[in-house]
PDB file of C-alpha atoms and ligand atoms in Angstrom:
ATOM      1  CA  MET A   2     -14.088  -7.933  17.196  1.00  0.00           C
ATOM      2  CA  ALA A   3     -11.054  -5.923  16.099  1.00  0.00           C
ATOM      3  CA  ALA A   4     -10.777  -5.204  12.375  1.00  0.00           C
ATOM      4  CA  LYS A   5      -8.586  -7.570  10.406  1.00  0.00           C
ATOM      5  CA  LYS A   6      -5.077  -6.363   9.679  1.00  0.00           C
ATOM      6  CA  LEU A   7      -4.497  -5.578   6.017  1.00  0.00           C
ATOM      7  CA  ILE A   8      -1.213  -7.037   4.774  1.00  0.00           C
ATOM      8  CA  VAL A   9      -0.363  -6.045   1.201  1.00  0.00           C
ATOM      9  CA  GLY A  10       2.479  -7.562  -0.823  1.00  0.00           C
ATOM     10  CA  ASN A  11       3.920  -5.334  -3.531  1.00  0.00           C
ATOM     11  CA  TRP A  12       5.943  -7.512  -5.919  1.00  0.00           C
ATOM     12  CA  LYS A  13       7.062  -4.499  -7.971  1.00  0.00           C
ATOM     13  CA  MET A  14       8.610  -5.662 -11.302  1.00  0.00           C
ATOM     14  CA  ASN A  15       9.260  -9.214 -10.022  1.00  0.00           C
ATOM     15  CA  PRO A  16       9.568 -12.155 -10.526  1.00  0.00           C
ATOM     16  CA  LYS A  17      10.947 -12.650 -14.046  1.00  0.00           C
ATOM     17  CA  SER A  18       8.631 -15.447 -15.256  1.00  0.00           C
ATOM     18  CA  ARG A  19       5.039 -16.667 -14.989  1.00  0.00           C
ATOM     19  CA  ARG A  20       6.322 -19.950 -13.660  1.00  0.00           C
ATOM     20  CA  GLU A  21       8.086 -18.290 -10.785  1.00  0.00           C
ATOM     21  CA  ALA A  22       5.052 -16.057 -10.097  1.00  0.00           C
ATOM     22  CA  SER A  23       2.769 -19.113  -9.869  1.00  0.00           C
ATOM     23  CA  ARG A  24       5.229 -20.895  -7.617  1.00  0.00           C
ATOM     24  CA  ILE A  25       5.372 -17.991  -5.147  1.00  0.00           C
ATOM     25  CA  TRP A  26       1.603 -17.547  -5.283  1.00  0.00           C
ATOM     26  CA  GLU A  27       0.901 -21.221  -4.619  1.00  0.00           C
ATOM     27  CA  LYS A  28       3.128 -21.301  -1.576  1.00  0.00           C
ATOM     28  CA  ILE A  29       1.558 -18.166  -0.150  1.00  0.00           C
ATOM     29  CA  SER A  30      -1.999 -19.335  -0.808  1.00  0.00           C
ATOM     30  CA  LYS A  31      -1.379 -22.678   0.844  1.00  0.00           C
ATOM     31  CA  GLY A  32      -0.163 -21.046   4.040  1.00  0.00           C
ATOM     32  CA  VAL A  33      -2.397 -18.034   4.391  1.00  0.00           C
ATOM     33  CA  SER A  34      -5.846 -19.519   5.010  1.00  0.00           C
ATOM     34  CA  ARG A  35      -4.857 -20.406   8.593  1.00  0.00           C
ATOM     35  CA  PHE A  36      -4.621 -16.782   9.610  1.00  0.00           C
ATOM     36  CA  LYS A  37      -8.136 -15.616  10.260  1.00  0.00           C
ATOM     37  CA  LYS A  38      -7.301 -12.149  11.573  1.00  0.00           C
ATOM     38  CA  ILE A  39      -5.567 -11.113   8.377  1.00  0.00           C
ATOM     39  CA  ASN A  40      -6.830  -9.669   5.153  1.00  0.00           C
ATOM     40  CA  MET A  41      -4.080 -10.329   2.594  1.00  0.00           C
ATOM     41  CA  VAL A  42      -3.693  -8.696  -0.799  1.00  0.00           C
ATOM     42  CA  VAL A  43      -0.957  -9.435  -3.328  1.00  0.00           C
ATOM     43  CA  CYS A  44      -0.061  -6.912  -6.044  1.00  0.00           C
ATOM     44  CA  PRO A  45       1.845  -8.675  -8.845  1.00  0.00           C
ATOM     45  CA  PRO A  46       2.835  -7.093 -12.173  1.00  0.00           C
ATOM     46  CA  PHE A  47      -0.074  -6.768 -14.672  1.00  0.00           C
ATOM     47  CA  PRO A  48       0.762  -9.837 -16.848  1.00  0.00           C
ATOM     48  CA  PHE A  49       0.559 -12.167 -13.841  1.00  0.00           C
ATOM     49  CA  LEU A  50      -2.838 -10.949 -12.593  1.00  0.00           C
ATOM     50  CA  PRO A  51      -4.930 -13.449 -14.614  1.00  0.00           C
ATOM     51  CA  LEU A  52      -2.678 -16.341 -13.545  1.00  0.00           C
ATOM     52  CA  LEU A  53      -3.161 -15.633  -9.883  1.00  0.00           C
ATOM     53  CA  LYS A  54      -6.899 -15.203  -9.857  1.00  0.00           C
ATOM     54  CA  GLY A  55      -8.515 -17.449  -7.289  1.00  0.00           C
ATOM     55  CA  LYS A  56      -8.838 -17.668  -3.579  1.00  0.00           C
ATOM     56  CA  MET A  57      -6.926 -14.572  -2.588  1.00  0.00           C
ATOM     57  CA  GLN A  58      -7.378 -10.877  -3.095  1.00  0.00           C
ATOM     58  CA  LEU A  59      -5.465  -9.215  -5.849  1.00  0.00           C
ATOM     59  CA  GLY A  60      -4.231  -5.689  -6.223  1.00  0.00           C
ATOM     60  CA  ALA A  61      -2.609  -3.867  -9.136  1.00  0.00           C
ATOM     61  CA  GLN A  62       0.448  -1.653  -8.851  1.00  0.00           C
ATOM     62  CA  ASN A  63      -0.846   1.128 -11.068  1.00  0.00           C
ATOM     63  CA  ILE A  64      -3.790   2.255 -13.219  1.00  0.00           C
ATOM     64  CA  PHE A  65      -4.601   4.864 -15.805  1.00  0.00           C
ATOM     65  CA  PHE A  66      -7.308   7.436 -15.170  1.00  0.00           C
ATOM     66  CA  GLU A  67      -9.303   7.012 -18.396  1.00  0.00           C
ATOM     67  CA  LYS A  68     -11.684   4.105 -18.939  1.00  0.00           C
ATOM     68  CA  GLU A  69     -10.679   3.260 -22.524  1.00  0.00           C
ATOM     69  CA  GLY A  70      -9.241   4.773 -25.687  1.00  0.00           C
ATOM     70  CA  ALA A  71      -6.034   5.687 -27.454  1.00  0.00           C
ATOM     71  CA  TYR A  72      -3.597   5.488 -24.535  1.00  0.00           C
ATOM     72  CA  THR A  73      -0.890   3.103 -25.655  1.00  0.00           C
ATOM     73  CA  GLY A  74       0.591   1.079 -22.855  1.00  0.00           C
ATOM     74  CA  GLU A  75      -1.935   2.029 -20.200  1.00  0.00           C
ATOM     75  CA  VAL A  76      -4.302  -0.175 -18.193  1.00  0.00           C
ATOM     76  CA  SER A  77      -7.747   1.069 -17.165  1.00  0.00           C
ATOM     77  CA  PRO A  78      -9.724   0.524 -13.949  1.00  0.00           C
ATOM     78  CA  PRO A  79     -12.525  -1.445 -15.700  1.00  0.00           C
ATOM     79  CA  MET A  80      -9.918  -3.821 -17.170  1.00  0.00           C
ATOM     80  CA  LEU A  81      -8.630  -4.526 -13.685  1.00  0.00           C
ATOM     81  CA  LYS A  82     -12.153  -4.980 -12.343  1.00  0.00           C
ATOM     82  CA  SER A  83     -12.866  -7.509 -15.068  1.00  0.00           C
ATOM     83  CA  LEU A  84      -9.897  -9.559 -13.845  1.00  0.00           C
ATOM     84  CA  GLY A  85     -11.243  -9.653 -10.307  1.00  0.00           C
ATOM     85  CA  VAL A  86      -8.776  -7.103  -8.973  1.00  0.00           C
ATOM     86  CA  GLY A  87     -10.013  -5.326  -5.831  1.00  0.00           C
ATOM     87  CA  TYR A  88      -7.171  -2.995  -4.865  1.00  0.00           C
ATOM     88  CA  VAL A  89      -4.757  -0.698  -6.635  1.00  0.00           C
ATOM     89  CA  ILE A  90      -1.627   1.075  -5.420  1.00  0.00           C
ATOM     90  CA  VAL A  91      -1.680   4.763  -6.356  1.00  0.00           C
ATOM     91  CA  GLY A  92       1.117   7.280  -5.914  1.00  0.00           C
ATOM     92  CA  HIS A  93       3.870   4.845  -4.982  1.00  0.00           C
ATOM     93  CA  SER A  94       7.144   6.766  -4.701  1.00  0.00           C
ATOM     94  CA  GLU A  95       8.638   4.661  -7.506  1.00  0.00           C
ATOM     95  CA  ARG A  96       5.795   5.777  -9.820  1.00  0.00           C
ATOM     96  CA  ARG A  97       6.113   9.360  -8.638  1.00  0.00           C
ATOM     97  CA  ALA A  98       9.819   9.149  -9.545  1.00  0.00           C
ATOM     98  CA  LEU A  99       8.782   7.998 -13.039  1.00  0.00           C
ATOM     99  CA  GLY A 100       6.561  11.031 -13.543  1.00  0.00           C
ATOM    100  CA  ASP A 101       3.286  10.637 -11.639  1.00  0.00           C
ATOM    101  CA  THR A 102       2.628  14.198 -10.501  1.00  0.00           C
ATOM    102  CA  GLU A 103       0.253  15.195  -7.683  1.00  0.00           C
ATOM    103  CA  ASP A 104      -2.351  15.931 -10.345  1.00  0.00           C
ATOM    104  CA  ILE A 105      -1.977  12.483 -11.919  1.00  0.00           C
ATOM    105  CA  VAL A 106      -2.153  10.812  -8.504  1.00  0.00           C
ATOM    106  CA  ASN A 107      -5.380  12.723  -7.812  1.00  0.00           C
ATOM    107  CA  LYS A 108      -6.887  11.641 -11.151  1.00  0.00           C
ATOM    108  CA  LYS A 109      -5.890   8.004 -10.621  1.00  0.00           C
ATOM    109  CA  LEU A 110      -7.378   8.031  -7.149  1.00  0.00           C
ATOM    110  CA  LYS A 111     -10.681   9.359  -8.483  1.00  0.00           C
ATOM    111  CA  ALA A 112     -10.692   6.842 -11.333  1.00  0.00           C
ATOM    112  CA  ALA A 113     -10.062   3.939  -8.945  1.00  0.00           C
ATOM    113  CA  LEU A 114     -12.844   5.027  -6.593  1.00  0.00           C
ATOM    114  CA  SER A 115     -15.384   5.544  -9.331  1.00  0.00           C
ATOM    115  CA  SER A 116     -14.718   2.030 -10.658  1.00  0.00           C
ATOM    116  CA  GLY A 117     -15.147   0.471  -7.230  1.00  0.00           C
ATOM    117  CA  LEU A 118     -11.466  -0.385  -6.722  1.00  0.00           C
ATOM    118  CA  THR A 119      -9.964   0.268  -3.298  1.00  0.00           C
ATOM    119  CA  PRO A 120      -7.006   2.594  -3.776  1.00  0.00           C
ATOM    120  CA  ILE A 121      -3.931   2.261  -1.591  1.00  0.00           C
ATOM    121  CA  LEU A 122      -2.603   5.800  -1.616  1.00  0.00           C
ATOM    122  CA  CYS A 123       1.119   6.021  -0.847  1.00  0.00           C
ATOM    123  CA  VAL A 124       2.558   9.108   0.788  1.00  0.00           C
ATOM    124  CA  GLY A 125       5.928   9.710   2.390  1.00  0.00           C
ATOM    125  CA  GLU A 126       8.867  12.060   2.552  1.00  0.00           C
ATOM    126  CA  ARG A 127      12.196  11.610   0.727  1.00  0.00           C
ATOM    127  CA  GLU A 128      14.148  12.510   3.828  1.00  0.00           C
ATOM    128  CA  ARG A 129      13.699  13.579   7.414  1.00  0.00           C
ATOM    129  CA  ASP A 130      14.818  17.070   8.352  1.00  0.00           C
ATOM    130  CA  LEU A 131      15.288  18.648  11.751  1.00  0.00           C
ATOM    131  CA  HIS A 132      12.638  21.291  11.169  1.00  0.00           C
ATOM    132  CA  SER A 133       9.830  18.807  10.572  1.00  0.00           C
ATOM    133  CA  HIS A 134       9.287  19.964   7.001  1.00  0.00           C
ATOM    134  CA  TYR A 135       8.556  16.343   6.205  1.00  0.00           C
ATOM    135  CA  LEU A 136       5.262  16.672   8.053  1.00  0.00           C
ATOM    136  CA  HIS A 137       4.207  19.522   5.762  1.00  0.00           C
ATOM    137  CA  LEU A 138       5.210  17.470   2.789  1.00  0.00           C
ATOM    138  CA  VAL A 139       3.076  14.497   3.819  1.00  0.00           C
ATOM    139  CA  LYS A 140       0.193  16.857   4.588  1.00  0.00           C
ATOM    140  CA  ASP A 141       0.507  18.495   1.161  1.00  0.00           C
ATOM    141  CA  GLN A 142       0.654  15.107  -0.558  1.00  0.00           C
ATOM    142  CA  LEU A 143      -2.553  14.047   1.195  1.00  0.00           C
ATOM    143  CA  LYS A 144      -4.300  17.319   0.441  1.00  0.00           C
ATOM    144  CA  SER A 145      -3.502  17.302  -3.256  1.00  0.00           C
ATOM    145  CA  ALA A 146      -4.237  13.602  -3.687  1.00  0.00           C
ATOM    146  CA  LEU A 147      -7.654  13.992  -2.033  1.00  0.00           C
ATOM    147  CA  LYS A 148      -8.603  17.261  -3.745  1.00  0.00           C
ATOM    148  CA  GLY A 149     -12.178  17.201  -5.030  1.00  0.00           C
ATOM    149  CA  ILE A 150     -12.958  13.747  -3.614  1.00  0.00           C
ATOM    150  CA  GLN A 151     -16.256  13.596  -1.726  1.00  0.00           C
ATOM    151  CA  LYS A 152     -15.837  13.285   2.010  1.00  0.00           C
ATOM    152  CA  ASN A 153     -17.892  10.108   2.188  1.00  0.00           C
ATOM    153  CA  LYS A 154     -15.548   8.452  -0.339  1.00  0.00           C
ATOM    154  CA  ILE A 155     -12.341   9.351   1.467  1.00  0.00           C
ATOM    155  CA  GLY A 156     -12.994   6.689   4.126  1.00  0.00           C
ATOM    156  CA  LYS A 157     -12.802   4.020   1.413  1.00  0.00           C
ATOM    157  CA  ILE A 158      -9.189   4.853   0.626  1.00  0.00           C
ATOM    158  CA  VAL A 159      -6.336   3.003   2.322  1.00  0.00           C
ATOM    159  CA  ILE A 160      -3.374   5.229   3.129  1.00  0.00           C
ATOM    160  CA  ALA A 161       0.114   3.750   3.117  1.00  0.00           C
ATOM    161  CA  TYR A 162       2.765   5.797   4.832  1.00  0.00           C
ATOM    162  CA  GLU A 163       6.039   4.917   3.138  1.00  0.00           C
ATOM    163  CA  PRO A 164       9.035   7.109   3.967  1.00  0.00           C
ATOM    164  CA  VAL A 165      11.013   6.976   0.734  1.00  0.00           C
ATOM    165  CA  TRP A 166      14.337   6.794   2.582  1.00  0.00           C
ATOM    166  CA  ALA A 167      13.228   3.541   4.207  1.00  0.00           C
ATOM    167  CA  ILE A 168      12.141   1.751   1.012  1.00  0.00           C
ATOM    168  CA  GLY A 169      13.999  -0.952  -0.868  1.00  0.00           C
ATOM    169  CA  LYS A 170      17.477  -2.379  -0.983  1.00  0.00           C
ATOM    170  CA  SER A 171      19.187   0.970  -0.738  1.00  0.00           C
ATOM    171  CA  ALA A 172      17.144   2.037   2.304  1.00  0.00           C
ATOM    172  CA  LYS A 173      19.038   4.424   4.567  1.00  0.00           C
ATOM    173  CA  GLY A 174      17.398   2.916   7.632  1.00  0.00           C
ATOM    174  CA  VAL A 175      14.093   1.764   9.016  1.00  0.00           C
ATOM    175  CA  LEU A 176      11.551   3.916  10.755  1.00  0.00           C
ATOM    176  CA  ASP A 177      11.093   3.051  14.394  1.00  0.00           C
ATOM    177  CA  ALA A 178       7.719   2.039  15.638  1.00  0.00           C
ATOM    178  CA  ASP A 179       7.315   5.154  17.818  1.00  0.00           C
ATOM    179  CA  GLU A 180       7.849   7.370  14.805  1.00  0.00           C
ATOM    180  CA  ALA A 181       5.307   5.269  12.950  1.00  0.00           C
ATOM    181  CA  LEU A 182       2.808   5.985  15.714  1.00  0.00           C
ATOM    182  CA  HIS A 183       3.467   9.755  15.442  1.00  0.00           C
ATOM    183  CA  MET A 184       2.920   9.639  11.718  1.00  0.00           C
ATOM    184  CA  ASN A 185      -0.207   7.534  12.119  1.00  0.00           C
ATOM    185  CA  ILE A 186      -1.679  10.184  14.455  1.00  0.00           C
ATOM    186  CA  PHE A 187      -0.535  13.003  12.169  1.00  0.00           C
ATOM    187  CA  ILE A 188      -2.122  11.431   9.083  1.00  0.00           C
ATOM    188  CA  ARG A 189      -5.413  10.947  10.938  1.00  0.00           C
ATOM    189  CA  LYS A 190      -5.303  14.602  12.041  1.00  0.00           C
ATOM    190  CA  VAL A 191      -4.899  15.719   8.425  1.00  0.00           C
ATOM    191  CA  ILE A 192      -7.738  13.426   7.340  1.00  0.00           C
ATOM    192  CA  SER A 193      -9.881  14.751  10.172  1.00  0.00           C
ATOM    193  CA  ASP A 194      -9.342  18.328   8.927  1.00  0.00           C
ATOM    194  CA  ILE A 195     -10.246  17.290   5.384  1.00  0.00           C
ATOM    195  CA  ALA A 196     -13.068  14.812   5.928  1.00  0.00           C
ATOM    196  CA  GLY A 197     -14.062  14.893   9.592  1.00  0.00           C
ATOM    197  CA  GLU A 198     -13.251  12.943  12.701  1.00  0.00           C
ATOM    198  CA  GLY A 199     -15.385   9.913  11.900  1.00  0.00           C
ATOM    199  CA  THR A 200     -13.511   9.292   8.650  1.00  0.00           C
ATOM    200  CA  ALA A 201     -10.167   9.917  10.346  1.00  0.00           C
ATOM    201  CA  ARG A 202     -10.963   7.271  12.909  1.00  0.00           C
ATOM    202  CA  LYS A 203     -12.081   4.626  10.462  1.00  0.00           C
ATOM    203  CA  ILE A 204      -9.638   5.147   7.589  1.00  0.00           C
ATOM    204  CA  LYS A 205      -6.976   2.439   7.299  1.00  0.00           C
ATOM    205  CA  VAL A 206      -3.370   3.557   7.641  1.00  0.00           C
ATOM    206  CA  LEU A 207      -0.604   1.117   6.673  1.00  0.00           C
ATOM    207  CA  TYR A 208       3.143   1.300   7.089  1.00  0.00           C
ATOM    208  CA  GLY A 209       5.582   0.395   4.311  1.00  0.00           C
ATOM    209  CA  GLY A 210       9.366   0.584   3.922  1.00  0.00           C
ATOM    210  CA  SER A 211      11.746  -2.313   4.665  1.00  0.00           C
ATOM    211  CA  VAL A 212       9.141  -4.275   6.604  1.00  0.00           C
ATOM    212  CA  ASP A 213      10.567  -7.665   7.578  1.00  0.00           C
ATOM    213  CA  VAL A 214       9.946 -10.566   9.921  1.00  0.00           C
ATOM    214  CA  LYS A 215      11.709  -8.816  12.801  1.00  0.00           C
ATOM    215  CA  ASN A 216      10.137  -5.358  12.683  1.00  0.00           C
ATOM    216  CA  SER A 217       6.646  -6.057  11.290  1.00  0.00           C
ATOM    217  CA  ALA A 218       4.787  -6.739  14.543  1.00  0.00           C
ATOM    218  CA  GLU A 219       6.117  -3.546  16.164  1.00  0.00           C
ATOM    219  CA  PHE A 220       4.604  -1.339  13.473  1.00  0.00           C
ATOM    220  CA  LEU A 221       1.252  -2.924  14.215  1.00  0.00           C
ATOM    221  CA  ARG A 222       1.551  -3.097  17.995  1.00  0.00           C
ATOM    222  CA  VAL A 223       3.429   0.122  18.856  1.00  0.00           C
ATOM    223  CA  GLY A 224       2.754   2.086  15.676  1.00  0.00           C
ATOM    224  CA  LYS A 225      -0.930   1.062  15.840  1.00  0.00           C
ATOM    225  CA  MET A 226      -0.961   0.630  12.091  1.00  0.00           C
ATOM    226  CA  ASP A 227      -3.943  -1.092  10.462  1.00  0.00           C
ATOM    227  CA  GLY A 228      -1.616  -3.110   8.303  1.00  0.00           C
ATOM    228  CA  LEU A 229       1.570  -3.231   6.262  1.00  0.00           C
ATOM    229  CA  LEU A 230       2.724  -2.706   2.698  1.00  0.00           C
ATOM    230  CA  VAL A 231       5.525  -5.175   2.125  1.00  0.00           C
ATOM    231  CA  GLY A 232       7.925  -5.038  -0.833  1.00  0.00           C
ATOM    232  CA  ARG A 233      10.927  -7.398  -1.004  1.00  0.00           C
ATOM    233  CA  GLU A 234       9.771  -9.739   1.719  1.00  0.00           C
ATOM    234  CA  SER A 235       6.480 -10.425  -0.061  1.00  0.00           C
ATOM    235  CA  LEU A 236       8.428 -12.339  -2.733  1.00  0.00           C
ATOM    236  CA  SER A 237       9.670 -14.817  -0.161  1.00  0.00           C
ATOM    237  CA  PRO A 238       6.670 -17.007   0.747  1.00  0.00           C
ATOM    238  CA  LYS A 239       8.408 -18.110   3.926  1.00  0.00           C
ATOM    239  CA  ASN A 240       9.085 -14.596   5.197  1.00  0.00           C
ATOM    240  CA  PHE A 241       5.792 -13.147   3.976  1.00  0.00           C
ATOM    241  CA  LEU A 242       3.868 -15.892   5.765  1.00  0.00           C
ATOM    242  CA  GLU A 243       5.943 -15.297   8.876  1.00  0.00           C
ATOM    243  CA  ILE A 244       5.036 -11.592   8.785  1.00  0.00           C
ATOM    244  CA  ILE A 245       1.375 -12.603   8.424  1.00  0.00           C
ATOM    245  CA  ARG A 246       1.651 -15.150  11.221  1.00  0.00           C
ATOM    246  CA  ASN A 247       3.130 -12.513  13.565  1.00  0.00           C
ATOM    247  CA  ALA A 248       0.382 -10.047  12.678  1.00  0.00           C
ATOM    248  CA  ASN A 249      -2.234 -12.696  13.303  1.00  0.00           C
ATOM    249  CA  THR A 250      -1.101 -13.144  16.894  1.00  0.00           C
ATOM    250  CA  LEU A 251      -1.758  -9.492  17.835  1.00  0.00           C
TER     251      LEU A 251
HETATM  252  P1  PGA B   1      10.355  -2.639   0.619  1.00  0.00           P
HETATM  253  O1  PGA B   1       9.302  -1.903  -0.340  1.00  0.00           O
HETATM  254  O2  PGA B   1       9.536  -3.439   1.623  1.00  0.00           O
HETATM  255  O3  PGA B   1      11.150  -3.485  -0.280  1.00  0.00           O
HETATM  256  O4  PGA B   1      11.144  -1.559   1.298  1.00  0.00           O
HETATM  257  C1  PGA B   1       8.109  -1.353   0.149  1.00  0.00           C
HETATM  258  C2  PGA B   1       7.371  -0.635  -0.959  1.00  0.00           C
HETATM  259  O5  PGA B   1       8.014   0.019  -1.792  1.00  0.00           O
HETATM  260  O6  PGA B   1       6.135  -0.704  -1.036  1.00  0.00           O
END
């Protein structure tokens, strides 16, 4: 049987209230159990995590790399584990823009793995250039994020390819599915060089960046992605469930 597709909803800093968060969550949870070929994870903001505990898998949008101590405002991996969180997004471009350096991303990745959380490592270029420099950039991001991580642990990481220019409301466009396939192959080649062919074959690669009801299935079918990281559309239960329904038919 083919592996289940991993569909991750990243709510970012939305919605504004716990009431609204519960409302969205309830609608999604009611609809999702029908889709047996999908593994769904929702990543709400930290304060909503305890409200949404239950039937579905939860992810966090960030973590700190220390377990406890005098780090005002930070949230540790064991805290997330104690709330039943299974996944955590690391290295999202919006966090990188707020100061997460390659070194911090590497530390967060290690901290997530050693606490038994599944990290979703985001990589992606700011823009596409004619000389394919963006490929080097993605390669460098992967190399520095994975530095010092044991080869047998690398296969546990989920990689999300998110071209920054295709993310969010101000996206300059959407990647086409053929380009997604090229990047999928490229990422696996880099992983193969770092951790061997076996890991490269089994590691999950997701696509993220303006995924919607219309384009989602193509990234999975043509781009051969193992799943999707969905931002805006994951806040609309109707559209998110439609994306999941489409993925379930493949
Ligand atoms: P978007 O966000 O789907 O709203 O483009 C994706 C992401 O940032 O993970």
